[in-house]
mmCIF file of C-alpha atoms and ligand atoms in Angstrom:
data_model
loop_
_atom_site.group_PDB
_atom_site.id
_atom_site.type_symbol
_atom_site.label_atom_id
_atom_site.label_comp_id
_atom_site.label_asym_id
_atom_site.label_seq_id
_atom_site.Cartn_x
_atom_site.Cartn_y
_atom_site.Cartn_z
ATOM 1 C CA MET A 758 0.000 0.000 0.000
ATOM 2 C CA ASP A 759 1.660 3.249 -1.152
ATOM 3 C CA THR A 760 2.109 5.976 1.421
ATOM 4 C CA LEU A 761 0.662 9.420 0.650
ATOM 5 C CA GLN A 762 4.212 10.673 -0.024
ATOM 6 C CA GLN A 763 4.748 7.949 -2.626
ATOM 7 C CA LYS A 764 1.381 8.792 -4.197
ATOM 8 C CA LEU A 765 2.245 12.507 -4.284
ATOM 9 C CA SER A 766 5.496 11.682 -6.124
ATOM 10 C CA LYS A 767 3.577 9.437 -8.533
ATOM 11 C CA ALA A 768 1.071 12.247 -9.189
ATOM 12 C CA ALA A 769 3.891 14.722 -9.862
ATOM 13 C CA GLU A 770 5.515 12.239 -12.250
ATOM 14 C CA ILE A 771 2.242 11.792 -14.191
ATOM 15 C CA ILE A 772 1.556 15.537 -14.306
ATOM 16 C CA ASN A 773 5.103 16.333 -15.485
ATOM 17 C CA LYS A 774 4.527 14.090 -18.510
ATOM 18 C CA ALA A 775 0.995 15.349 -19.315
ATOM 19 C CA SER A 776 0.361 16.695 -22.802
ATOM 20 C CA TYR A 777 -3.276 17.716 -22.162
ATOM 21 C CA MET A 778 -4.320 17.975 -18.516
ATOM 22 C CA THR A 779 -7.818 18.980 -17.388
ATOM 23 C CA ALA A 780 -9.013 19.729 -13.858
ATOM 24 C CA PHE A 781 -12.625 19.043 -12.864
ATOM 25 C CA THR A 782 -13.620 20.623 -9.550
ATOM 26 C CA GLY A 783 -16.545 20.534 -7.142
ATOM 27 C CA ALA A 784 -17.600 22.156 -3.886
ATOM 28 C CA GLY A 785 -14.794 20.460 -1.917
ATOM 29 C CA ILE A 786 -12.129 22.696 -3.471
ATOM 30 C CA SER A 787 -13.875 25.735 -1.934
ATOM 31 C CA ALA A 788 -14.420 24.161 1.514
ATOM 32 C CA GLU A 789 -11.126 25.639 2.811
ATOM 33 C CA SER A 790 -12.341 29.048 1.621
ATOM 34 C CA GLY A 791 -15.208 28.744 4.101
ATOM 35 C CA ILE A 792 -17.897 27.629 1.627
ATOM 36 C CA PRO A 793 -19.561 24.452 2.934
ATOM 37 C CA PRO A 794 -19.976 21.562 0.472
ATOM 38 C CA PHE A 795 -23.432 20.282 -0.456
ATOM 39 C CA ARG A 796 -23.122 16.733 0.894
ATOM 40 C CA GLY A 797 -21.367 14.977 3.759
ATOM 41 C CA ASP A 798 -21.672 15.713 7.503
ATOM 42 C CA ASP A 799 -21.067 19.460 6.990
ATOM 43 C CA GLY A 800 -23.171 19.571 3.799
ATOM 44 C CA ILE A 801 -25.590 22.367 2.921
ATOM 45 C CA TRP A 802 -28.363 19.875 2.137
ATOM 46 C CA ASN A 803 -28.356 18.854 5.802
ATOM 47 C CA GLN A 804 -29.598 22.327 6.751
ATOM 48 C CA TYR A 805 -31.603 23.411 3.687
ATOM 49 C CA ASN A 806 -34.203 21.656 1.559
ATOM 50 C CA PRO A 807 -32.772 21.239 -1.978
ATOM 51 C CA GLN A 808 -36.200 22.292 -3.281
ATOM 52 C CA VAL A 809 -35.058 25.923 -2.942
ATOM 53 C CA LEU A 810 -32.968 25.190 -6.047
ATOM 54 C CA GLU A 811 -35.781 23.487 -7.952
ATOM 55 C CA LEU A 812 -37.150 25.597 -10.805
ATOM 56 C CA ASN A 813 -40.846 24.801 -10.137
ATOM 57 C CA PHE A 814 -40.523 25.710 -6.460
ATOM 58 C CA PHE A 815 -38.615 28.895 -7.344
ATOM 59 C CA MET A 816 -41.400 30.000 -9.701
ATOM 60 C CA ARG A 817 -44.118 29.207 -7.119
ATOM 61 C CA GLN A 818 -42.306 30.551 -4.039
ATOM 62 C CA PRO A 819 -39.736 33.081 -5.318
ATOM 63 C CA GLU A 820 -39.505 34.938 -2.004
ATOM 64 C CA GLU A 821 -38.799 31.794 0.075
ATOM 65 C CA SER A 822 -36.394 30.476 -2.532
ATOM 66 C CA TRP A 823 -34.514 33.762 -2.851
ATOM 67 C CA LYS A 824 -34.166 34.125 0.954
ATOM 68 C CA ALA A 825 -32.414 30.742 1.094
ATOM 69 C CA ILE A 826 -30.317 31.457 -2.037
ATOM 70 C CA ARG A 827 -29.138 34.785 -0.602
ATOM 71 C CA GLU A 828 -28.083 33.089 2.654
ATOM 72 C CA LEU A 829 -26.635 29.965 1.015
ATOM 73 C CA PHE A 830 -24.643 31.613 -1.718
ATOM 74 C CA TYR A 831 -24.399 35.377 -2.005
ATOM 75 C CA GLY A 832 -23.856 35.958 1.724
ATOM 76 C CA VAL A 833 -21.161 33.294 2.043
ATOM 77 C CA PHE A 834 -19.510 34.015 -1.312
ATOM 78 C CA SER A 835 -18.982 37.700 -0.550
ATOM 79 C CA GLU A 836 -16.604 36.749 2.317
ATOM 80 C CA ALA A 837 -14.863 33.837 0.596
ATOM 81 C CA LYS A 838 -11.400 34.110 -0.954
ATOM 82 C CA PRO A 839 -9.524 31.624 -3.160
ATOM 83 C CA ASN A 840 -7.444 29.125 -1.137
ATOM 84 C CA PRO A 841 -4.068 27.528 -2.078
ATOM 85 C CA ALA A 842 -5.853 24.874 -4.158
ATOM 86 C CA HIS A 843 -7.360 27.529 -6.449
ATOM 87 C CA HIS A 844 -4.009 29.324 -6.684
ATOM 88 C CA VAL A 845 -2.087 26.186 -7.706
ATOM 89 C CA LEU A 846 -4.546 25.463 -10.542
ATOM 90 C CA ALA A 847 -4.271 29.100 -11.707
ATOM 91 C CA LYS A 848 -0.441 28.811 -11.609
ATOM 92 C CA TRP A 849 -0.549 25.577 -13.641
ATOM 93 C CA THR A 850 -2.864 27.259 -16.166
ATOM 94 C CA LYS A 851 -0.512 30.230 -16.541
ATOM 95 C CA GLY A 852 2.375 27.768 -16.997
ATOM 96 C CA ASP A 853 0.360 26.020 -19.748
ATOM 97 C CA LEU A 854 0.517 22.802 -17.732
ATOM 98 C CA LEU A 855 -3.261 22.839 -17.130
ATOM 99 C CA LYS A 856 -5.100 23.165 -20.450
ATOM 100 C CA SER A 857 -8.725 23.192 -19.228
ATOM 101 C CA LEU A 858 -10.527 23.804 -15.953
ATOM 102 C CA ILE A 859 -14.128 22.669 -15.589
ATOM 103 C CA THR A 860 -15.908 23.629 -12.393
ATOM 104 C CA GLN A 861 -19.309 22.686 -11.001
ATOM 105 C CA ASN A 862 -18.949 25.561 -8.539
ATOM 106 C CA ILE A 863 -20.741 28.886 -8.915
ATOM 107 C CA ASP A 864 -18.623 30.780 -6.342
ATOM 108 C CA MET A 865 -16.258 32.467 -8.882
ATOM 109 C CA LEU A 866 -13.193 31.578 -6.737
ATOM 110 C CA HIS A 867 -11.321 30.030 -9.683
ATOM 111 C CA GLN A 868 -11.837 33.252 -11.653
ATOM 112 C CA GLN A 869 -10.707 35.356 -8.663
ATOM 113 C CA ALA A 870 -7.542 33.206 -8.453
ATOM 114 C CA GLY A 871 -6.791 33.916 -12.121
ATOM 115 C CA ASN A 872 -8.614 31.151 -14.036
ATOM 116 C CA GLU A 873 -10.810 33.601 -15.962
ATOM 117 C CA GLN A 874 -11.498 30.919 -18.611
ATOM 118 C CA ALA A 875 -12.860 28.353 -16.182
ATOM 119 C CA ILE A 876 -15.733 26.415 -17.787
ATOM 120 C CA CYS A 877 -18.736 26.948 -15.479
ATOM 121 C CA PHE A 878 -20.681 23.722 -15.983
ATOM 122 C CA HIS A 879 -23.502 24.868 -13.695
ATOM 123 C CA GLY A 880 -23.336 28.568 -14.598
ATOM 124 C CA SER A 881 -22.187 31.096 -12.004
ATOM 125 C CA SER A 882 -23.332 33.639 -9.416
ATOM 126 C CA GLN A 883 -21.839 36.505 -11.431
ATOM 127 C CA TYR A 884 -25.056 37.450 -13.289
ATOM 128 C CA LEU A 885 -28.835 37.437 -12.818
ATOM 129 C CA ILE A 886 -31.338 36.752 -15.597
ATOM 130 C CA CYS A 887 -34.874 38.148 -15.958
ATOM 131 C CA MET A 888 -37.392 35.302 -16.313
ATOM 132 C CA ASN A 889 -39.635 37.618 -18.377
ATOM 133 C CA CYS A 890 -37.460 39.649 -20.783
ATOM 134 C CA ASP A 891 -34.088 37.775 -20.606
ATOM 135 C CA ASN A 892 -32.338 40.932 -19.407
ATOM 136 C CA ARG A 893 -28.909 39.823 -18.020
ATOM 137 C CA LEU A 894 -27.376 41.958 -15.326
ATOM 138 C CA LYS A 895 -24.150 41.680 -13.345
ATOM 139 C CA PHE A 896 -24.728 40.859 -9.699
ATOM 140 C CA LYS A 897 -24.165 43.585 -7.104
ATOM 141 C CA PRO A 898 -25.168 43.333 -3.423
ATOM 142 C CA SER A 899 -27.755 46.160 -3.671
ATOM 143 C CA ILE A 900 -29.857 43.973 -6.002
ATOM 144 C CA LEU A 901 -30.685 41.718 -3.037
ATOM 145 C CA GLU A 902 -32.001 44.528 -0.861
ATOM 146 C CA THR A 903 -35.420 43.635 -2.356
ATOM 147 C CA ILE A 904 -36.449 39.967 -2.170
ATOM 148 C CA PRO A 905 -37.382 38.622 -4.649
ATOM 149 C CA PRO A 906 -35.277 40.952 -6.878
ATOM 150 C CA LEU A 907 -37.113 42.335 -9.908
ATOM 151 C CA CYS A 908 -35.881 43.330 -13.365
ATOM 152 C CA PRO A 909 -35.171 47.080 -13.622
ATOM 153 C CA ARG A 910 -36.382 46.973 -17.237
ATOM 154 C CA CYS A 911 -39.687 45.064 -17.038
ATOM 155 C CA ASN A 912 -40.217 44.342 -13.332
ATOM 156 C CA GLY A 913 -40.059 40.611 -14.062
ATOM 157 C CA LEU A 914 -38.610 38.051 -11.591
ATOM 158 C CA LEU A 915 -34.806 37.852 -11.572
ATOM 159 C CA LYS A 916 -33.109 34.442 -11.251
ATOM 160 C CA PRO A 917 -29.434 33.691 -10.525
ATOM 161 C CA ASP A 918 -27.559 32.727 -13.712
ATOM 162 C CA PHE A 919 -26.665 29.306 -12.338
ATOM 163 C CA ILE A 920 -28.671 26.220 -13.153
ATOM 164 C CA PHE A 921 -31.353 24.866 -10.866
ATOM 165 C CA PHE A 922 -32.305 21.225 -10.466
ATOM 166 C CA GLY A 923 -34.395 20.425 -13.537
ATOM 167 C CA GLU A 924 -32.631 22.962 -15.777
ATOM 168 C CA GLY A 925 -30.399 22.134 -18.752
ATOM 169 C CA ILE A 926 -26.618 22.617 -18.705
ATOM 170 C CA PRO A 927 -25.446 25.768 -20.568
ATOM 171 C CA PRO A 928 -24.826 24.352 -24.107
ATOM 172 C CA LYS A 929 -21.371 25.917 -24.620
ATOM 173 C CA ALA A 930 -20.173 24.756 -21.193
ATOM 174 C CA TYR A 931 -21.468 21.276 -22.005
ATOM 175 C CA ARG A 932 -19.661 21.118 -25.369
ATOM 176 C CA ASP A 933 -16.407 22.591 -24.076
ATOM 177 C CA SER A 934 -16.345 20.220 -21.088
ATOM 178 C CA PHE A 935 -16.867 17.061 -23.120
ATOM 179 C CA GLU A 936 -14.278 18.217 -25.668
ATOM 180 C CA ALA A 937 -11.725 18.839 -22.900
ATOM 181 C CA ALA A 938 -12.436 15.413 -21.388
ATOM 182 C CA GLN A 939 -11.940 13.724 -24.757
ATOM 183 C CA ASN A 940 -8.631 15.535 -25.327
ATOM 184 C CA SER A 941 -7.189 14.779 -21.898
ATOM 185 C CA ASP A 942 -4.369 12.327 -21.210
ATOM 186 C CA VAL A 943 -4.348 13.399 -17.536
ATOM 187 C CA PHE A 944 -7.596 14.275 -15.732
ATOM 188 C CA LEU A 945 -7.754 15.690 -12.191
ATOM 189 C CA ILE A 946 -10.962 15.223 -10.140
ATOM 190 C CA ILE A 947 -10.862 17.581 -7.169
ATOM 191 C CA GLY A 948 -13.410 17.834 -4.339
ATOM 192 C CA THR A 949 -16.545 16.377 -5.870
ATOM 193 C CA SER A 950 -18.783 13.514 -4.728
ATOM 194 C CA GLY A 951 -19.851 12.494 -8.238
ATOM 195 C CA GLU A 952 -23.502 12.480 -7.130
ATOM 196 C CA VAL A 953 -24.856 14.844 -9.777
ATOM 197 C CA SER A 954 -25.519 14.101 -13.445
ATOM 198 C CA PRO A 955 -24.652 14.959 -16.191
ATOM 199 C CA ALA A 956 -21.540 16.554 -14.633
ATOM 200 C CA ASN A 957 -20.506 13.161 -13.255
ATOM 201 C CA GLN A 958 -20.231 11.779 -16.795
ATOM 202 C CA ILE A 959 -17.302 14.040 -17.657
ATOM 203 C CA PRO A 960 -14.612 12.100 -15.752
ATOM 204 C CA GLU A 961 -15.960 8.868 -17.266
ATOM 205 C CA ILE A 962 -15.450 10.296 -20.786
ATOM 206 C CA ALA A 963 -11.817 11.072 -19.962
ATOM 207 C CA ARG A 964 -11.221 7.643 -18.414
ATOM 208 C CA HIS A 965 -12.904 5.931 -21.357
ATOM 209 C CA LYS A 966 -10.560 7.767 -23.730
ATOM 210 C CA GLY A 967 -7.593 6.379 -21.756
ATOM 211 C CA ALA A 968 -6.733 9.344 -19.520
ATOM 212 C CA GLN A 969 -4.927 8.781 -16.232
ATOM 213 C CA VAL A 970 -7.370 10.021 -13.556
ATOM 214 C CA ILE A 971 -5.911 11.545 -10.379
ATOM 215 C CA GLU A 972 -8.526 12.182 -7.673
ATOM 216 C CA ILE A 973 -8.058 14.489 -4.681
ATOM 217 C CA ASN A 974 -10.842 14.184 -2.129
ATOM 218 C CA ARG A 975 -11.233 14.339 1.632
ATOM 219 C CA ASP A 976 -13.456 11.211 1.406
ATOM 220 C CA ILE A 977 -14.152 8.286 -0.901
ATOM 221 C CA SER A 978 -16.430 9.391 -3.782
ATOM 222 C CA HIS A 979 -18.442 7.716 -6.525
ATOM 223 C CA TYR A 980 -15.327 7.950 -8.706
ATOM 224 C CA THR A 981 -12.775 6.451 -6.350
ATOM 225 C CA HIS A 982 -13.294 2.746 -7.038
ATOM 226 C CA ARG A 983 -14.493 2.942 -10.658
ATOM 227 C CA THR A 984 -12.889 5.890 -12.450
ATOM 228 C CA THR A 985 -9.855 6.983 -10.456
ATOM 229 C CA THR A 986 -6.404 5.562 -11.225
ATOM 230 C CA LEU A 987 -4.569 7.409 -8.393
ATOM 231 C CA PHE A 988 -6.487 8.458 -5.252
ATOM 232 C CA LEU A 989 -4.964 11.108 -2.953
ATOM 233 C CA GLN A 990 -7.101 11.334 0.182
ATOM 234 C CA GLY A 991 -6.985 14.657 1.990
ATOM 235 C CA GLU A 992 -7.667 18.366 1.718
ATOM 236 C CA ALA A 993 -7.155 19.924 -1.699
ATOM 237 C CA GLY A 994 -5.594 23.049 -0.145
ATOM 238 C CA THR A 995 -2.804 20.878 1.268
ATOM 239 C CA ILE A 996 -2.343 18.245 -1.437
ATOM 240 C CA LEU A 997 -2.185 20.484 -4.516
ATOM 241 C CA PRO A 998 0.623 22.723 -3.143
ATOM 242 C CA GLU A 999 2.529 19.571 -2.125
ATOM 243 C CA ILE A 1000 2.288 18.186 -5.666
ATOM 244 C CA ASP A 1001 3.303 21.598 -7.055
ATOM 245 C CA LEU A 1002 6.498 21.526 -4.948
ATOM 246 C CA LEU A 1003 7.407 18.114 -6.426
ATOM 247 C CA LEU A 1004 7.006 19.191 -10.068
ATOM 248 C CA THR A 1005 10.226 19.704 -12.029
ATOM 249 C CA ASN A 1006 9.912 23.271 -13.247
HETATM 250 N N1 LIG B 1688 -10.630 18.939 -0.059
HETATM 251 C C1 LIG B 1688 -11.013 17.980 -0.947
HETATM 252 N N2 LIG B 1688 -12.266 17.446 -0.972
HETATM 253 C C2 LIG B 1688 -13.144 17.908 -0.065
HETATM 254 C C3 LIG B 1688 -12.816 18.903 0.889
HETATM 255 C C4 LIG B 1688 -11.493 19.419 0.861
HETATM 256 N N3 LIG B 1688 -11.084 20.361 1.735
HETATM 257 N N4 LIG B 1688 -13.933 19.144 1.654
HETATM 258 C C5 LIG B 1688 -14.908 18.338 1.185
HETATM 259 N N5 LIG B 1688 -14.442 17.587 0.168
HETATM 260 C C6 LIG B 1688 -15.159 16.603 -0.652
HETATM 261 C C7 LIG B 1688 -16.291 15.887 0.032
HETATM 262 O O1 LIG B 1688 -15.787 14.720 0.686
HETATM 263 C C8 LIG B 1688 -17.191 15.523 -1.163
HETATM 264 O O2 LIG B 1688 -16.783 14.291 -1.742
HETATM 265 O O3 LIG B 1688 -15.751 17.329 -1.718
HETATM 266 C C9 LIG B 1688 -16.923 16.643 -2.166
HETATM 267 C C10 LIG B 1688 -18.072 17.634 -2.264
HETATM 268 O O4 LIG B 1688 -19.172 16.933 -2.776
HETATM 269 P P1 LIG B 1688 -20.574 17.696 -2.913
HETATM 270 O O5 LIG B 1688 -20.831 18.459 -1.666
HETATM 271 O O6 LIG B 1688 -21.563 16.687 -3.397
HETATM 272 O O7 LIG B 1688 -20.307 18.800 -4.042
HETATM 273 P P2 LIG B 1688 -20.286 18.586 -5.613
HETATM 274 O O8 LIG B 1688 -19.782 17.223 -5.970
HETATM 275 O O9 LIG B 1688 -19.553 19.745 -6.187
HETATM 276 O O10 LIG B 1688 -21.859 18.713 -5.975
HETATM 277 C C11 LIG B 1688 -22.191 18.744 -7.351
HETATM 278 O O11 LIG B 1688 -24.481 19.221 -6.681
HETATM 279 O O12 LIG B 1688 -26.000 20.410 -5.399
HETATM 280 C C12 LIG B 1688 -25.403 20.318 -6.655
HETATM 281 O O13 LIG B 1688 -25.123 22.052 -8.225
HETATM 282 C C13 LIG B 1688 -24.629 21.572 -6.996
HETATM 283 O O14 LIG B 1688 -22.532 21.773 -8.248
HETATM 284 C C14 LIG B 1688 -23.192 21.067 -7.185
HETATM 285 C C15 LIG B 1688 -23.407 19.610 -7.533
#
């Protein structure tokens, strides 16, 4: 049984030889920035009913839904800062070692760390969309002084520009993510349980095309025993900097 140190060296060896490496991240990469994950003992869905992110519920009860969304996301996000895990991925992108970054997260921490081109598979909290006239406006805290927030152009209901349960994936994000997975010879899965479809198909595409899959997770996930080729158990904010130190620059 390899020790973590041996696994870290193995990961660095694989990454050094990568020709097309993609990172695929979930809520776990932002946990050390103070944003709780969705599942697990400290998961959001232990305190809130996921229905607040269901489109039908949102349309029927916009005020209740928006109160939870403001607490769950906008309140927490405004305090959160990128952690060392986000910074390592941004450094690897700048060094052209990381070719694509796909995130399920809507917290914009990858973009704040420097990964402006992150593929936002579930959209992001950066904009709001009017459900009546499609007006798209950049989020600013004053918008949430009125709940539910209304469109300044037509007074229609505003919705966050991230996808709700029951909504389709943004088509460009979908295409770009599957293309990146198909091109990858090394695929990093960082901080995601693999519970949610179709996002959880992306690592399978990469594995099916023969990529080496390195997983970093605090716990065992749906990927660990079926998709992952090298499992590094622990906190992303610790493991990624340790791998970075082992890379030959
Ligand atoms: N470092 C690495 N992994 C961590 C850390 C950490 N510091 N903290 C938690 N984790 C792991 C958890 O063990 C879990 O496996 O991150 C994973 C987070 O899983 P989820 O909470 O299910 O988040 P995610 O996989 O991103 O959820 C996917 O579900 O609710 C929807 O749209 C939402 O994008 C989200 C999607």
